[in-house]
PDB file of C-alpha atoms in Angstrom:
ATOM      1  CA  ILE A   1      11.754  62.032 -21.909  1.00  0.00           C
ATOM      2  CA  ALA A   2      14.341  62.772 -18.961  1.00  0.00           C
ATOM      3  CA  ALA A   3      12.002  62.840 -16.083  1.00  0.00           C
ATOM      4  CA  SER A   4       8.338  63.547 -15.157  1.00  0.00           C
ATOM      5  CA  ASP A   5       9.195  67.421 -14.883  1.00  0.00           C
ATOM      6  CA  TRP A   6      10.568  67.643 -18.672  1.00  0.00           C
ATOM      7  CA  VAL A   7       9.558  71.123 -19.828  1.00  0.00           C
ATOM      8  CA  SER A   8      11.203  71.476 -23.358  1.00  0.00           C
ATOM      9  CA  GLU A   9       8.278  72.843 -25.789  1.00  0.00           C
ATOM     10  CA  ARG A  10      10.282  71.170 -28.895  1.00  0.00           C
ATOM     11  CA  ARG A  11      11.326  67.808 -30.129  1.00  0.00           C
ATOM     12  CA  ALA A  12      13.092  67.363 -33.427  1.00  0.00           C
ATOM     13  CA  ALA A  13      10.845  65.116 -35.743  1.00  0.00           C
ATOM     14  CA  THR A  14      11.667  63.547 -38.997  1.00  0.00           C
ATOM     15  CA  VAL A  15       9.151  63.518 -42.218  1.00  0.00           C
ATOM     16  CA  ASP A  16       8.546  61.072 -44.900  1.00  0.00           C
ATOM     17  CA  ALA A  17       7.996  63.688 -47.431  1.00  0.00           C
ATOM     18  CA  VAL A  18       7.377  67.661 -47.605  1.00  0.00           C
ATOM     19  CA  THR A  19       3.449  68.336 -46.785  1.00  0.00           C
ATOM     20  CA  ALA A  20       1.902  71.125 -47.940  1.00  0.00           C
ATOM     21  CA  PRO A  21      -0.183  73.470 -45.360  1.00  0.00           C
ATOM     22  CA  GLY A  22      -3.613  71.980 -44.704  1.00  0.00           C
ATOM     23  CA  GLU A  23      -2.427  68.355 -46.074  1.00  0.00           C
ATOM     24  CA  VAL A  24      -1.926  65.368 -43.936  1.00  0.00           C
ATOM     25  CA  GLY A  25       1.578  64.003 -43.475  1.00  0.00           C
ATOM     26  CA  ARG A  26       3.709  61.430 -41.741  1.00  0.00           C
ATOM     27  CA  PHE A  27       6.166  62.392 -39.133  1.00  0.00           C
ATOM     28  CA  SER A  28       8.341  60.355 -36.565  1.00  0.00           C
ATOM     29  CA  PHE A  29      10.008  60.978 -33.307  1.00  0.00           C
ATOM     30  CA  SER A  30      11.688  59.252 -30.585  1.00  0.00           C
ATOM     31  CA  VAL A  31      11.030  59.569 -26.575  1.00  0.00           C
ATOM     32  CA  ARG A  32      12.963  57.799 -23.765  1.00  0.00           C
ATOM     33  CA  ALA A  33      11.084  56.604 -20.666  1.00  0.00           C
ATOM     34  CA  PRO A  34      12.052  57.439 -17.362  1.00  0.00           C
ATOM     35  CA  ASP A  35      14.065  55.241 -15.023  1.00  0.00           C
ATOM     36  CA  ALA A  36      11.367  55.335 -12.595  1.00  0.00           C
ATOM     37  CA  THR A  37       8.377  53.080 -12.917  1.00  0.00           C
ATOM     38  CA  GLY A  38       5.125  55.309 -13.524  1.00  0.00           C
ATOM     39  CA  ASP A  39       2.778  57.331 -16.000  1.00  0.00           C
ATOM     40  CA  TYR A  40       4.090  60.336 -17.394  1.00  0.00           C
ATOM     41  CA  SER A  41       2.045  62.816 -19.632  1.00  0.00           C
ATOM     42  CA  GLN A  42       4.352  65.206 -21.992  1.00  0.00           C
ATOM     43  CA  PHE A  43       3.248  68.129 -23.963  1.00  0.00           C
ATOM     44  CA  PHE A  44       5.455  69.735 -26.657  1.00  0.00           C
ATOM     45  CA  ASN A  45       5.817  70.818 -30.329  1.00  0.00           C
ATOM     46  CA  LEU A  46       7.685  68.836 -33.112  1.00  0.00           C
ATOM     47  CA  VAL A  47       9.995  71.019 -35.365  1.00  0.00           C
ATOM     48  CA  GLN A  48      11.690  70.246 -38.368  1.00  0.00           C
ATOM     49  CA  GLU A  49      14.611  72.532 -39.655  1.00  0.00           C
ATOM     50  CA  GLY A  50      13.793  75.241 -37.330  1.00  0.00           C
ATOM     51  CA  VAL A  51      10.020  75.090 -38.642  1.00  0.00           C
ATOM     52  CA  SER A  52       7.573  74.626 -35.879  1.00  0.00           C
ATOM     53  CA  TRP A  53       4.930  72.071 -36.896  1.00  0.00           C
ATOM     54  CA  PHE A  54       2.588  72.879 -34.222  1.00  0.00           C
ATOM     55  CA  SER A  55       3.019  76.632 -33.261  1.00  0.00           C
ATOM     56  CA  SER A  56      -0.573  76.917 -31.994  1.00  0.00           C
ATOM     57  CA  PRO A  57      -1.457  77.441 -28.315  1.00  0.00           C
ATOM     58  CA  PRO A  58      -0.530  74.978 -26.127  1.00  0.00           C
ATOM     59  CA  ASP A  59      -4.062  73.505 -25.961  1.00  0.00           C
ATOM     60  CA  ASP A  60      -3.043  72.265 -29.382  1.00  0.00           C
ATOM     61  CA  GLN A  61       0.335  70.799 -28.545  1.00  0.00           C
ATOM     62  CA  LEU A  62       1.115  67.273 -29.096  1.00  0.00           C
ATOM     63  CA  GLN A  63       0.715  65.065 -26.173  1.00  0.00           C
ATOM     64  CA  ILE A  64       2.114  61.919 -25.234  1.00  0.00           C
ATOM     65  CA  ARG A  65       1.444  59.461 -22.491  1.00  0.00           C
ATOM     66  CA  VAL A  66       4.511  57.233 -21.588  1.00  0.00           C
ATOM     67  CA  THR A  67       4.340  53.972 -18.915  1.00  0.00           C
ATOM     68  CA  SER A  68       7.534  52.847 -17.362  1.00  0.00           C
ATOM     69  CA  VAL A  69       7.302  49.801 -16.310  1.00  0.00           C
ATOM     70  CA  ALA A  70       9.451  47.337 -14.283  1.00  0.00           C
ATOM     71  CA  ASN A  71      11.972  45.314 -16.513  1.00  0.00           C
ATOM     72  CA  GLU A  72      10.883  41.933 -16.628  1.00  0.00           C
ATOM     73  CA  CYS A  73      14.035  40.147 -16.804  1.00  0.00           C
ATOM     74  CA  GLY A  74      14.944  41.523 -13.437  1.00  0.00           C
ATOM     75  CA  SER A  75      18.612  40.049 -13.018  1.00  0.00           C
ATOM     76  CA  VAL A  76      18.611  37.761 -15.780  1.00  0.00           C
ATOM     77  CA  GLY A  77      21.162  38.265 -18.489  1.00  0.00           C
ATOM     78  CA  ALA A  78      21.531  37.699 -22.179  1.00  0.00           C
ATOM     79  CA  ALA A  79      23.015  34.095 -21.597  1.00  0.00           C
ATOM     80  CA  TRP A  80      20.975  31.067 -20.897  1.00  0.00           C
ATOM     81  CA  GLU A  81      21.233  30.209 -17.040  1.00  0.00           C
ATOM     82  CA  CYS A  82      19.541  27.046 -15.379  1.00  0.00           C
ATOM     83  CA  ASP A  83      16.657  27.249 -13.167  1.00  0.00           C
ATOM     84  CA  GLY A  84      15.697  23.744 -11.970  1.00  0.00           C
ATOM     85  CA  ASP A  85      14.230  21.713 -15.000  1.00  0.00           C
ATOM     86  CA  SER A  86      14.199  24.795 -17.269  1.00  0.00           C
ATOM     87  CA  ARG A  87      16.590  27.395 -18.421  1.00  0.00           C
ATOM     88  CA  ARG A  88      15.930  31.419 -18.954  1.00  0.00           C
ATOM     89  CA  ARG A  89      17.278  34.329 -20.607  1.00  0.00           C
ATOM     90  CA  CYS A  90      16.454  37.954 -21.333  1.00  0.00           C
ATOM     91  CA  SER A  91      16.049  38.701 -24.916  1.00  0.00           C
ATOM     92  CA  GLY A  92      14.707  41.794 -26.413  1.00  0.00           C
ATOM     93  CA  GLY A  93      13.631  43.039 -22.929  1.00  0.00           C
ATOM     94  CA  SER A  94      11.480  39.845 -22.470  1.00  0.00           C
ATOM     95  CA  LEU A  95      12.154  36.706 -20.312  1.00  0.00           C
ATOM     96  CA  GLU A  96      12.577  33.690 -22.090  1.00  0.00           C
ATOM     97  CA  ILE A  97      11.729  30.384 -20.619  1.00  0.00           C
ATOM     98  CA  GLU A  98      12.635  26.952 -22.093  1.00  0.00           C
ATOM     99  CA  MET A  99      11.621  23.716 -20.363  1.00  0.00           C
ATOM    100  CA  CYS A 100      14.534  20.706 -20.032  1.00  0.00           C
ATOM    101  CA  SER A 101      12.799  17.504 -19.947  1.00  0.00           C
ATOM    102  CA  ALA A 102      15.877  15.733 -19.046  1.00  0.00           C
ATOM    103  CA  GLY A 103      17.557  18.393 -16.652  1.00  0.00           C
ATOM    104  CA  CYS A 104      19.930  21.545 -17.160  1.00  0.00           C
ATOM    105  CA  ALA A 105      23.573  22.044 -16.806  1.00  0.00           C
ATOM    106  CA  ALA A 106      25.493  25.096 -17.234  1.00  0.00           C
ATOM    107  CA  GLY A 107      22.646  26.760 -19.205  1.00  0.00           C
ATOM    108  CA  VAL A 108      22.289  23.843 -21.608  1.00  0.00           C
ATOM    109  CA  CYS A 109      19.271  21.255 -21.607  1.00  0.00           C
ATOM    110  CA  SER A 110      20.770  17.821 -21.134  1.00  0.00           C
ATOM    111  CA  ASP A 111      20.046  15.275 -23.463  1.00  0.00           C
ATOM    112  CA  GLY A 112      17.488  12.316 -22.548  1.00  0.00           C
ATOM    113  CA  PRO A 113      18.007   8.533 -22.753  1.00  0.00           C
ATOM    114  CA  VAL A 114      18.132   7.467 -26.162  1.00  0.00           C
ATOM    115  CA  ASP A 115      18.297   3.792 -28.157  1.00  0.00           C
ATOM    116  CA  ALA A 116      21.091   4.068 -30.634  1.00  0.00           C
ATOM    117  CA  ASP A 117      21.161   0.744 -31.604  1.00  0.00           C
ATOM    118  CA  GLY A 118      17.227   0.304 -32.115  1.00  0.00           C
ATOM    119  CA  ASP A 119      16.854  -2.524 -29.600  1.00  0.00           C
ATOM    120  CA  GLY A 120      13.688  -0.999 -27.907  1.00  0.00           C
ATOM    121  CA  HIS A 121      15.898  -0.413 -24.645  1.00  0.00           C
ATOM    122  CA  ASN A 122      17.533   3.300 -24.021  1.00  0.00           C
ATOM    123  CA  THR A 123      20.728   3.904 -22.315  1.00  0.00           C
ATOM    124  CA  SER A 124      18.912   4.059 -18.937  1.00  0.00           C
ATOM    125  CA  VAL A 125      18.986   0.352 -18.820  1.00  0.00           C
ATOM    126  CA  ASP A 126      20.758  -1.046 -21.881  1.00  0.00           C
ATOM    127  CA  CYS A 127      24.412  -1.763 -21.108  1.00  0.00           C
ATOM    128  CA  ASP A 128      25.620  -1.704 -24.434  1.00  0.00           C
ATOM    129  CA  ASP A 129      23.544   0.411 -26.633  1.00  0.00           C
ATOM    130  CA  SER A 130      26.000   0.240 -29.591  1.00  0.00           C
ATOM    131  CA  ASP A 131      24.819  -3.548 -29.901  1.00  0.00           C
ATOM    132  CA  PRO A 132      21.131  -4.489 -30.842  1.00  0.00           C
ATOM    133  CA  ASP A 133      21.757  -8.164 -29.486  1.00  0.00           C
ATOM    134  CA  VAL A 134      22.303  -6.456 -25.996  1.00  0.00           C
ATOM    135  CA  TYR A 135      19.691  -5.353 -23.850  1.00  0.00           C
ATOM    136  CA  PRO A 136      17.842  -6.498 -20.538  1.00  0.00           C
ATOM    137  CA  GLY A 137      16.456 -10.050 -21.004  1.00  0.00           C
ATOM    138  CA  ALA A 138      18.362 -10.757 -24.156  1.00  0.00           C
ATOM    139  CA  PRO A 139      19.470 -14.575 -24.648  1.00  0.00           C
ATOM    140  CA  ASP A 140      22.890 -14.609 -22.982  1.00  0.00           C
ATOM    141  CA  PRO A 141      25.306 -17.924 -24.037  1.00  0.00           C
ATOM    142  CA  CYS A 142      27.387 -17.961 -21.205  1.00  0.00           C
ATOM    143  CA  GLU A 143      31.240 -17.330 -20.933  1.00  0.00           C
ATOM    144  CA  ASP A 144      31.355 -15.878 -24.639  1.00  0.00           C
ATOM    145  CA  GLY A 145      32.421 -12.710 -22.959  1.00  0.00           C
ATOM    146  CA  VAL A 146      29.468 -10.585 -23.387  1.00  0.00           C
ATOM    147  CA  ASP A 147      26.945  -9.912 -21.076  1.00  0.00           C
ATOM    148  CA  ALA A 148      24.106 -10.042 -23.340  1.00  0.00           C
ATOM    149  CA  ASN A 149      21.036  -9.849 -20.808  1.00  0.00           C
ATOM    150  CA  CYS A 150      22.656  -6.929 -18.935  1.00  0.00           C
ATOM    151  CA  ASP A 151      22.633  -8.813 -15.473  1.00  0.00           C
ATOM    152  CA  GLY A 152      26.202  -8.260 -14.862  1.00  0.00           C
ATOM    153  CA  ASN A 153      27.261 -12.041 -15.116  1.00  0.00           C
ATOM    154  CA  ASP A 154      28.341 -14.170 -17.992  1.00  0.00           C
ATOM    155  CA  MET A 155      29.294 -17.445 -16.380  1.00  0.00           C
ATOM    156  CA  CYS A 156      27.643 -20.592 -16.759  1.00  0.00           C
ATOM    157  CA  GLY A 157      25.913 -22.475 -14.361  1.00  0.00           C
ATOM    158  CA  VAL A 158      25.475 -19.382 -11.954  1.00  0.00           C
ATOM    159  CA  VAL A 159      22.084 -18.707  -9.792  1.00  0.00           C
ATOM    160  CA  THR A 160      21.663 -15.045  -9.654  1.00  0.00           C
ATOM    161  CA  GLY A 161      19.562 -13.000  -7.548  1.00  0.00           C
ATOM    162  CA  PRO A 162      16.865 -10.515  -8.755  1.00  0.00           C
ATOM    163  CA  ASP A 163      19.613  -7.633  -8.646  1.00  0.00           C
ATOM    164  CA  GLY A 164      22.287  -9.910 -10.912  1.00  0.00           C
ATOM    165  CA  SER A 165      24.583 -10.893  -7.830  1.00  0.00           C
ATOM    166  CA  VAL A 166      25.456 -14.200  -6.963  1.00  0.00           C
ATOM    167  CA  PRO A 167      23.741 -15.300  -3.628  1.00  0.00           C
ATOM    168  CA  THR A 168      25.968 -16.331  -0.807  1.00  0.00           C
ATOM    169  CA  GLY A 169      26.832 -19.924  -0.381  1.00  0.00           C
ATOM    170  CA  VAL A 170      26.161 -20.876  -4.216  1.00  0.00           C
ATOM    171  CA  ASP A 171      29.054 -22.568  -5.855  1.00  0.00           C
ATOM    172  CA  ALA A 172      29.370 -21.718  -9.624  1.00  0.00           C
ATOM    173  CA  GLY A 173      29.678 -25.459 -10.317  1.00  0.00           C
ATOM    174  CA  VAL A 174      33.203 -24.607 -12.063  1.00  0.00           C
ATOM    175  CA  GLY A 175      36.547 -26.355 -10.197  1.00  0.00           C
ATOM    176  CA  SER A 176      36.569 -28.247  -7.071  1.00  0.00           C
ATOM    177  CA  ALA A 177      39.292 -28.323  -4.195  1.00  0.00           C
ATOM    178  CA  ASP A 178      41.093 -30.768  -5.761  1.00  0.00           C
ATOM    179  CA  ASP A 179      41.081 -29.917  -9.280  1.00  0.00           C
ATOM    180  CA  PRO A 180      40.610 -26.016  -9.957  1.00  0.00           C
ATOM    181  CA  SER A 181      39.981 -26.815 -13.658  1.00  0.00           C
ATOM    182  CA  ASP A 182      37.538 -29.330 -13.078  1.00  0.00           C
ATOM    183  CA  PRO A 183      34.027 -28.267 -14.624  1.00  0.00           C
ATOM    184  CA  GLY A 184      32.197 -29.562 -11.527  1.00  0.00           C
ATOM    185  CA  ALA A 185      31.736 -32.743  -9.629  1.00  0.00           C
ATOM    186  CA  ASP A 186      28.691 -33.911 -11.947  1.00  0.00           C
ATOM    187  CA  PRO A 187      27.036 -32.015 -15.121  1.00  0.00           C
ATOM    188  CA  GLY A 188      23.840 -30.582 -13.742  1.00  0.00           C
ATOM    189  CA  THR A 189      24.874 -30.225 -10.054  1.00  0.00           C
ATOM    190  CA  MET A 190      24.494 -27.247  -7.655  1.00  0.00           C
ATOM    191  CA  THR A 191      26.518 -27.287  -4.511  1.00  0.00           C
ATOM    192  CA  ILE A 192      25.275 -25.293  -1.713  1.00  0.00           C
ATOM    193  CA  ALA A 193      27.581 -24.246   1.099  1.00  0.00           C
ATOM    194  CA  GLY A 194      27.189 -27.169   3.621  1.00  0.00           C
ATOM    195  CA  GLY A 195      28.053 -30.088   1.536  1.00  0.00           C
ATOM    196  CA  CYS A 196      24.741 -31.016   0.039  1.00  0.00           C
ATOM    197  CA  ALA A 197      24.383 -31.893  -3.749  1.00  0.00           C
ATOM    198  CA  ALA A 198      21.754 -33.149  -6.029  1.00  0.00           C
ATOM    199  CA  GLY A 199      22.051 -34.470  -9.694  1.00  0.00           C
ATOM    200  CA  GLY A 200      19.994 -35.831 -12.489  1.00  0.00           C
ATOM    201  CA  THR A 201      21.392 -39.510 -12.018  1.00  0.00           C
ATOM    202  CA  SER A 202      23.059 -39.640  -8.731  1.00  0.00           C
ATOM    203  CA  GLY A 203      19.750 -40.638  -7.147  1.00  0.00           C
ATOM    204  CA  ALA A 204      19.096 -43.949  -9.293  1.00  0.00           C
ATOM    205  CA  PRO A 205      20.969 -46.610  -7.073  1.00  0.00           C
ATOM    206  CA  LEU A 206      19.308 -45.402  -3.809  1.00  0.00           C
ATOM    207  CA  ALA A 207      16.045 -45.933  -5.485  1.00  0.00           C
ATOM    208  CA  SER A 208      16.968 -49.362  -6.865  1.00  0.00           C
ATOM    209  CA  LEU A 209      17.862 -50.224  -3.360  1.00  0.00           C
ATOM    210  CA  LEU A 210      14.435 -49.082  -1.503  1.00  0.00           C
ATOM    211  CA  LEU A 211      12.575 -51.115  -4.471  1.00  0.00           C
ATOM    212  CA  LEU A 212      14.449 -54.357  -3.628  1.00  0.00           C
ATOM    213  CA  GLY A 213      13.670 -53.838   0.051  1.00  0.00           C
ATOM    214  CA  LEU A 214       9.777 -53.375  -0.384  1.00  0.00           C
ATOM    215  CA  LEU A 215       9.843 -56.655  -2.610  1.00  0.00           C
ATOM    216  CA  ALA A 216      11.636 -58.507   0.409  1.00  0.00           C
ATOM    217  CA  ILE A 217       9.046 -57.050   2.701  1.00  0.00           C
ATOM    218  CA  ARG A 218       5.753 -58.242   0.668  1.00  0.00           C
ATOM    219  CA  ARG A 219       7.521 -61.911   0.293  1.00  0.00           C
ATOM    220  CA  ARG A 220       7.725 -62.316   3.773  1.00  0.00           C
ATOM    221  CA  ARG A 221       4.241 -61.579   4.297  1.00  0.00           C
TER     222      ARG A 221
END
């Protein structure tokens, strides 16, 4: 149908088989809806090879009703395009929408976090997803060259904060002012900026001295 005022009285048709007069036959024909939206009614005769199929008065003509609607796709083309956390395209005159749970980039749904090494921690938190022994909270032998617990440190004797950083004023206990290769003043000590130190055995002589002083005071009484 070219327009709402289309006035042709005949339209070409095809039939499945020759049908004798008075019998029921099947035929097919095509129409094209107008570009403008709206409802269009058409009356016409069908003809084949110059023989009129409907040659009776106009009231017996074939009538069809065509409804032309707006394109559902709008300006969306056949290629996928991102729309926030989804992507869309026009397929067969219909708008096709697909959600992208991990986001969309350049018309392609992004891959979500994966756990390739099967350690129960995906790539959003696992600093080495190719090693099942590396994950947040894993045992982390110090100074082996592997940050097994993903805290950003692999040194011995380091006290880290909640974010894995070394707080200001804390000495890692490795090296000294006199000898940088010295592992520390005393095993098990932790030096704080300002000069204070605490150790597992360094307080023993002081405790003995206090005990002797207390016994002497009691004897004098």
